[in-house]
Amino acid sequence: MATFEAVCDAFARQARYCDEHGSPFTARLLRGLTQVMREGEPALQAVASWHGEPMLDALPLRVAGALHALVLEGCAPELTRHYPGGGEGLDETALSRVAVAALKAYPQVLADYLASPPQTNEVGRAAVLVGGFMTIAAHTQLPLRTLELGASAGLNLRWNGYRYRFGDSVIGEVSSPLELTPAWHGDLPPPAWPVVATSAACDQFPVDISDAAQRQRLRSYVWADQSLRLQQLDAALSAACRQPPLVEQVDAAAWIERQLHESLPEGVATVVYHTIFWTYLNADAQERIARAICTAGRVATAAAPLAWLRFEIGDFRNHPRLLLSVWPGPQDIHLADAQAHGNEIFWHGAAVDELLRTAPRHGAPATSLTIDHFGESP
Ligand SMILES: C[S@@+](CC[C@H](N)C(=O)[O-])C[C@H]1O[C@@H](n2cnc3c(N)ncnc32)[C@H](O)[C@@H]1O
C-alpha cells in the first residue's frame, strides 16, 4: 500500500510534468488538490489512502479525468465557470475547493474514474509517425502492410487519412477534417506518400468509439486547458465515426507473434509500429515482441521487407524518440525527437539520407539479431 507521502509526491510530479507539457491549469488543479488532501478532506480519502503505486497507476490523472468529465457533461456549472474557457481563473486553493465540491456532489464519478487507468489516444502522434512511414515507403518502394500495437481507439491507424502542415508544406489527405500542425524543425521527410495495402491493430483494452460514453471518456483524459488537443481528437473522432477502426482486443505479444508467424508477404513492406506503449509492458512482453520482430526480420527480403517504427520514451529527461529498424539489414535509424503529444518535431534528415543511399539489399540475410533499442532502454 502506498504511503500518503507517495500519493502527494505523485501529484507533485504529475503537476511538474503538466507544467512542462503545456498544461498549467492541470498543474494548478493537482497542486490545490494536494493541499486539500493534506488538510484531510474526506471526499479525497480514497485517493489519499491509495492501495497501489500512485505514479504507475496514474492516480493524479484519474482524478483530473473525473473532474474534466463533470465539466464536459455539464454536471458542475460552478466548476465549469472556473475551468479553461469558463473565463474565471482561480488560484489553486480556491480552485481545489470548487473541485472538491463537485466531487462531493458526484462521488460515483470519482469512484468510477479511480477504478481504471486513464485511456488516451493522442492523434498528434500521427504527425510524428508519418515521416517514418514516408521514409519506409521511399526506402522500400512498396505499399505498406501496417500492424499497430497498443492502438487504443485506433485513431492513429488512420494516419494516412489526415492532413499535415509542416512549415509551409501541406501533405496527406487534403480533404481531412483533421489538420495537424506541429512546429517542424529540420528537413522534410522524403517526398514519397505511402500507399497502405492493409492495416491491423491490437490493444488489451481498446476504446470503442462507436459508443458515445467511451468517446466522452477518451475526451475527458485530455488536459482541460489543451483545447487544440481536444479539437484534434474531436476531428479524428468525427472522421472515424463513419467507419470505426478495428482494434482487436488481445495482448500485444501474443498478437504480434501470430501476425509474424507466417512468412512475410511479398509485394508489401510489413511495418510494426507503436507510440508511447513500450513502457507499459513488463520485461517479458518487451522481450517477446522484440524477438518476434527480429526473428521475422532475419528472413526479410527486398521483396518482403520488414520495418519496426516506434515513438517511445527513452528516458524522462529528454523528448521521446522516433526510431526505425529495417530489414533486410538490420539498419537502425534515429529518425526524430518529438514532444510527447507530437506538437513539436525535430527531424533528423541526415540519418534518413544515409538510409536512402543504401538500396534495400535484395535477398540479403540479416547479419545480426538486435533486440535492444540502440543501447538505451526505450
Ligand atoms: C499510453 S496509451 C497509448 C495509446 C496510443 N498508442 C497513443 O499513442 O495514443 C498505451 C496503450 O497501450 C495499451 N497496452 C498496454 N499494455 C498492452 C499489452 N500488453 N497489449 C496490448 N496493449 C497494451 C493500453 O491499453 C493503451 O491503450
XYZ file of C-alpha atoms and ligand atoms in Angstrom:
405
model
C 0.000 0.000 0.000
C 1.289 3.457 -0.888
C 2.051 5.908 1.881
C 0.248 9.228 1.931
C 3.572 10.921 1.114
C 3.914 8.735 -2.001
C 0.468 9.923 -3.134
C 1.409 13.588 -2.567
C 4.702 13.011 -4.361
C 2.858 11.550 -7.367
C 0.588 14.620 -7.512
C 3.641 16.919 -7.318
C 5.482 15.017 -10.064
C 2.440 14.949 -12.319
C 1.928 18.686 -11.738
C 5.544 19.370 -12.807
C 5.055 17.192 -15.887
C 1.848 19.063 -16.790
C 3.681 22.383 -16.406
C 6.475 21.177 -18.670
C 3.990 19.899 -21.257
C 1.863 22.983 -21.581
C -0.920 22.344 -19.076
C -0.504 24.923 -16.298
C -4.178 24.597 -15.391
C -3.917 20.854 -14.638
C -0.718 21.541 -12.696
C -2.538 24.156 -10.588
C -5.502 21.829 -10.037
C -3.288 18.958 -8.870
C -1.297 21.195 -6.501
C -4.524 22.536 -4.997
C -5.893 19.014 -4.520
C -2.677 18.006 -2.742
C -3.177 20.838 -0.260
C -6.765 19.768 0.360
C -5.686 16.141 0.878
C -3.086 17.314 3.397
C -5.926 19.010 5.296
C -7.650 15.595 5.459
C -10.547 16.260 3.066
C -12.904 13.207 3.411
C -14.046 13.403 -0.256
C -10.465 12.560 -1.273
C -9.979 9.759 1.252
C -9.919 7.014 -1.421
C -7.169 8.951 -3.231
C -5.119 9.753 -0.126
C -5.175 6.106 1.008
C -4.452 4.606 -2.429
C -3.543 0.921 -2.309
C -1.447 0.703 -5.475
C 1.522 2.608 -6.912
C 0.202 6.167 -7.296
C 2.510 7.262 -10.125
C 2.470 3.964 -12.049
C -1.321 3.863 -11.677
C -1.535 7.456 -12.994
C -3.615 8.297 -9.900
C -3.491 12.112 -10.376
C -4.757 11.715 -13.957
C -7.635 9.523 -12.803
C -8.777 12.395 -10.551
C -8.180 15.047 -13.233
C -10.155 12.872 -15.684
C -13.124 12.616 -13.292
C -13.253 16.404 -12.875
C -12.961 17.096 -16.600
C -15.755 14.554 -17.220
C -18.051 16.503 -14.868
C -17.268 19.682 -16.818
C -17.733 18.071 -20.244
C -21.051 16.547 -19.138
C -22.272 19.932 -17.884
C -22.911 18.449 -14.396
C -20.988 21.026 -12.380
C -21.718 24.595 -13.538
C -19.714 26.198 -10.729
C -16.645 24.138 -11.606
C -17.151 24.801 -15.325
C -17.043 28.556 -14.633
C -13.531 28.136 -13.304
C -12.316 25.693 -15.931
C -10.438 26.900 -19.020
C -12.890 28.565 -21.353
C -15.128 29.485 -18.413
C -13.335 32.762 -18.006
C -12.858 32.870 -14.235
C -9.414 31.585 -13.242
C -8.968 30.926 -9.514
C -5.802 30.366 -7.538
C -5.030 26.754 -6.650
C -6.611 26.851 -3.201
C -9.926 28.301 -4.379
C -9.948 26.032 -7.443
C -9.454 22.916 -5.330
C -12.398 23.899 -3.078
C -14.711 24.143 -6.091
C -13.316 20.866 -7.445
C -13.915 19.075 -4.136
C -17.486 20.384 -4.004
C -18.109 18.857 -7.454
C -16.570 15.534 -6.413
C -18.758 15.510 -3.282
C -21.847 16.065 -5.402
C -20.900 13.183 -7.743
C -18.963 10.614 -5.641
C -19.799 7.808 -8.089
C -17.961 9.636 -10.881
C -14.768 9.802 -8.830
C -15.169 6.135 -7.800
C -15.664 5.157 -11.424
C -12.558 7.062 -12.604
C -10.457 5.677 -9.753
C -11.408 2.141 -10.774
C -9.449 2.019 -14.052
C -6.323 3.571 -15.586
C -6.644 6.542 -17.939
C -7.042 5.505 -21.547
C -5.894 8.033 -24.126
C -5.341 8.104 -27.864
C -3.187 11.027 -28.960
C -3.734 11.796 -32.641
C -0.976 14.428 -32.586
C 1.427 11.468 -32.650
C 0.312 10.676 -36.199
C 2.367 13.738 -37.225
C 5.452 12.107 -35.708
C 4.787 8.743 -37.318
C 4.022 9.995 -40.806
C 7.651 10.922 -41.583
C 8.629 7.375 -40.581
C 6.077 5.848 -42.936
C 7.276 8.151 -45.754
C 10.862 7.065 -45.092
C 9.883 3.389 -45.236
C 7.944 3.966 -48.487
C 10.905 5.816 -50.042
C 13.330 3.107 -48.953
C 11.290 0.041 -49.930
C 9.292 1.500 -52.863
C 6.426 -0.744 -51.750
C 2.884 -0.371 -50.365
C 2.675 -0.838 -46.619
C 1.065 -3.554 -44.515
C 0.803 -1.840 -41.113
C 0.433 -3.539 -37.704
C -0.120 -1.242 -34.717
C 0.481 -2.384 -31.133
C -1.334 -0.685 -28.233
C -3.589 1.251 -30.620
C -6.196 2.318 -28.000
C -9.138 3.689 -30.052
C -7.281 3.093 -33.324
C -7.200 6.760 -34.333
C -3.550 6.536 -35.412
C -4.394 3.638 -37.709
C -5.840 6.397 -39.885
C -2.613 8.436 -40.130
C -2.790 8.371 -43.942
C -6.252 9.973 -43.854
C -5.099 13.185 -42.099
C -3.693 16.461 -43.425
C -0.299 17.637 -42.153
C 1.144 21.136 -42.301
C 4.895 21.053 -41.731
C 6.123 24.637 -42.047
C 4.908 25.812 -45.484
C 4.314 22.290 -46.775
C 0.989 20.513 -46.726
C 0.936 16.751 -47.178
C -1.563 13.944 -46.747
C -5.323 13.920 -47.264
C -6.237 17.489 -48.168
C -9.967 16.998 -47.514
C -9.480 15.620 -43.981
C -11.373 17.349 -41.121
C -8.170 16.938 -39.103
C -5.120 19.063 -39.837
C -2.040 18.537 -37.664
C 0.312 21.489 -37.486
C 3.323 20.654 -35.299
C 6.281 23.016 -35.087
C 8.657 21.293 -37.506
C 12.445 21.571 -37.236
C 14.786 20.243 -39.923
C 14.348 18.972 -43.470
C 11.072 17.443 -44.556
C 10.687 13.647 -44.776
C 11.402 12.112 -48.225
C 8.596 13.040 -50.658
C 7.038 9.585 -51.003
C 3.391 9.421 -49.944
C 2.821 5.813 -48.812
C 0.099 3.551 -50.161
C -1.425 1.480 -47.372
C -2.292 -2.024 -48.585
C -3.699 -3.308 -45.278
C -3.754 -2.160 -41.668
C -4.499 -4.003 -38.434
C -4.177 -3.162 -34.755
C -4.457 -4.567 -31.261
C -4.866 -3.300 -27.710
C -5.525 -5.017 -24.414
C -8.318 -2.503 -23.679
C -9.468 -0.996 -26.982
C -11.733 2.040 -26.859
C -14.874 1.518 -28.920
C -15.533 4.883 -30.500
C -18.957 3.839 -31.785
C -20.043 4.099 -28.121
C -20.749 7.720 -27.083
C -19.795 7.057 -23.424
C -16.383 5.696 -24.438
C -15.798 8.671 -26.763
C -16.609 11.069 -23.930
C -14.323 9.217 -21.553
C -11.468 9.456 -24.063
C -12.108 13.208 -24.294
C -12.124 13.602 -20.504
C -8.498 12.472 -20.240
C -7.276 15.338 -22.433
C -5.957 18.041 -20.129
C -8.663 20.658 -19.850
C -6.572 23.662 -20.940
C -5.261 21.923 -24.076
C -8.090 22.899 -26.378
C -6.095 22.196 -29.545
C -5.600 18.567 -28.486
C -9.313 18.275 -27.775
C -10.196 19.813 -31.158
C -7.809 17.413 -32.890
C -9.308 14.454 -31.044
C -12.839 15.573 -31.947
C -11.882 15.972 -35.619
C -10.304 12.497 -35.656
C -13.371 11.032 -33.912
C -15.750 12.639 -36.363
C -13.659 11.340 -39.295
C -13.531 7.849 -37.773
C -17.142 7.564 -36.614
C -18.373 6.808 -40.137
C -16.228 3.690 -40.158
C -14.786 2.967 -36.699
C -11.293 1.456 -36.786
C -10.996 -2.206 -35.883
C -8.745 -2.804 -32.901
C -8.523 -6.407 -31.792
C -8.705 -6.932 -28.023
C -5.671 -9.057 -27.295
C -2.283 -8.889 -25.622
C 0.260 -7.339 -27.993
C 2.926 -10.022 -27.574
C 0.540 -12.858 -28.472
C -0.876 -10.819 -31.359
C 2.422 -9.888 -32.988
C 3.763 -13.432 -32.608
C 0.673 -14.600 -34.503
C 0.916 -11.855 -37.164
C 4.592 -12.557 -37.876
C 4.433 -16.340 -37.589
C 3.771 -16.838 -41.306
C 6.481 -15.746 -43.735
C 6.386 -12.046 -44.634
C 4.147 -11.403 -47.655
C 5.881 -10.304 -50.876
C 4.987 -7.060 -52.618
C 4.344 -5.112 -49.400
C 6.564 -3.700 -46.660
C 5.339 -5.031 -43.295
C 5.534 -2.244 -40.707
C 5.115 -2.929 -36.975
C 4.600 0.350 -35.117
C 3.672 1.720 -31.712
C 3.588 5.008 -29.801
C 4.004 5.562 -26.038
C 3.253 1.915 -25.377
C 6.552 0.174 -24.620
C 6.914 1.379 -21.032
C 3.515 -0.143 -20.190
C 4.884 -3.644 -20.856
C 6.729 -5.908 -18.454
C 10.199 -7.155 -19.424
C 8.881 -10.499 -20.624
C 6.374 -8.898 -23.014
C 9.043 -6.499 -24.344
C 11.362 -9.417 -24.975
C 8.682 -11.478 -26.745
C 7.688 -8.612 -29.032
C 11.278 -7.670 -29.900
C 12.133 -11.308 -30.547
C 9.103 -11.882 -32.800
C 10.062 -8.833 -34.872
C 13.768 -9.620 -35.079
C 13.117 -13.276 -35.922
C 10.809 -12.240 -38.784
C 13.453 -9.715 -39.866
C 16.016 -12.470 -40.364
C 14.067 -13.827 -43.331
C 13.004 -10.445 -44.752
C 13.965 -9.756 -48.359
C 13.801 -6.674 -50.561
C 10.541 -8.064 -51.989
C 9.155 -8.774 -48.496
C 10.838 -6.282 -46.166
C 10.071 -5.566 -42.522
C 10.214 -2.294 -40.572
C 9.799 -1.531 -36.874
C 8.787 2.063 -36.274
C 8.357 3.288 -32.708
C 7.843 6.576 -30.938
C 8.762 5.862 -27.354
C 10.151 7.371 -24.191
C 13.901 6.763 -23.873
C 14.372 8.483 -20.555
C 12.145 11.022 -18.889
C 14.713 13.845 -19.154
C 14.546 14.001 -22.958
C 11.890 14.049 -25.648
C 10.608 10.658 -26.798
C 12.383 9.380 -29.924
C 11.150 8.097 -33.251
C 13.276 5.041 -34.055
C 13.214 2.869 -37.146
C 14.762 -0.525 -37.778
C 14.553 -2.023 -41.278
C 15.254 -5.482 -42.645
C 16.983 -6.606 -44.856
C 19.695 -5.175 -42.769
C 19.081 -4.632 -39.960
C 19.651 -0.915 -40.125
C 18.740 1.205 -37.125
C 17.925 4.881 -37.543
C 17.059 7.584 -35.043
C 14.588 9.495 -37.218
C 13.394 12.252 -34.906
C 12.853 13.562 -31.413
C 9.444 14.978 -30.613
C 7.334 16.396 -27.831
C 5.250 13.575 -26.353
C 1.929 14.766 -27.857
C 3.529 15.450 -31.232
C 3.268 19.234 -31.197
C 6.992 19.836 -31.864
C 9.142 17.609 -34.050
C 12.921 17.646 -34.590
C 13.549 15.656 -37.777
C 16.983 14.103 -38.384
C 17.214 14.368 -42.163
C 20.868 13.280 -42.369
C 20.074 9.849 -40.919
C 17.304 9.418 -43.489
C 19.593 10.458 -46.389
C 22.046 7.842 -45.221
C 19.348 5.144 -45.300
C 18.122 6.173 -48.736
C 21.645 5.961 -50.127
C 21.586 2.234 -49.347
C 19.130 0.422 -51.606
C 17.257 -2.384 -49.843
C 19.584 -5.401 -50.041
C 17.972 -7.887 -52.393
C 17.518 -11.133 -50.527
C 20.485 -10.464 -48.233
C 20.135 -12.290 -44.927
C 20.162 -10.235 -41.756
C 23.607 -10.115 -40.259
C 22.594 -9.994 -36.626
C 19.630 -10.195 -34.318
C 19.181 -6.939 -32.441
C 16.633 -6.682 -29.699
C 17.915 -3.620 -27.943
C 16.818 -0.049 -28.517
C 20.080 1.419 -29.701
C 21.754 0.674 -26.414
C 19.331 2.582 -24.179
C 16.144 1.439 -22.542
C 13.105 2.540 -24.586
C -0.446 5.492 -23.313
S -1.540 4.529 -24.221
C -1.041 4.984 -25.872
C -2.127 4.709 -26.867
C -1.736 5.071 -28.305
N -0.646 4.255 -28.766
C -1.376 6.536 -28.410
O -0.193 6.853 -28.581
O -2.284 7.365 -28.327
C -0.871 2.883 -24.067
C -1.748 1.814 -24.709
O -1.105 0.555 -24.643
C -2.089 -0.430 -24.352
N -1.393 -1.600 -23.781
C -0.634 -1.637 -22.662
N -0.156 -2.883 -22.477
C -0.616 -3.650 -23.507
C -0.463 -5.020 -23.870
N 0.264 -5.860 -23.148
N -1.053 -5.452 -25.003
C -1.804 -4.588 -25.761
N -1.985 -3.296 -25.448
C -1.410 -2.828 -24.342
C -3.018 0.279 -23.383
O -4.273 -0.369 -23.273
C -3.090 1.658 -24.019
O -4.111 1.724 -24.980
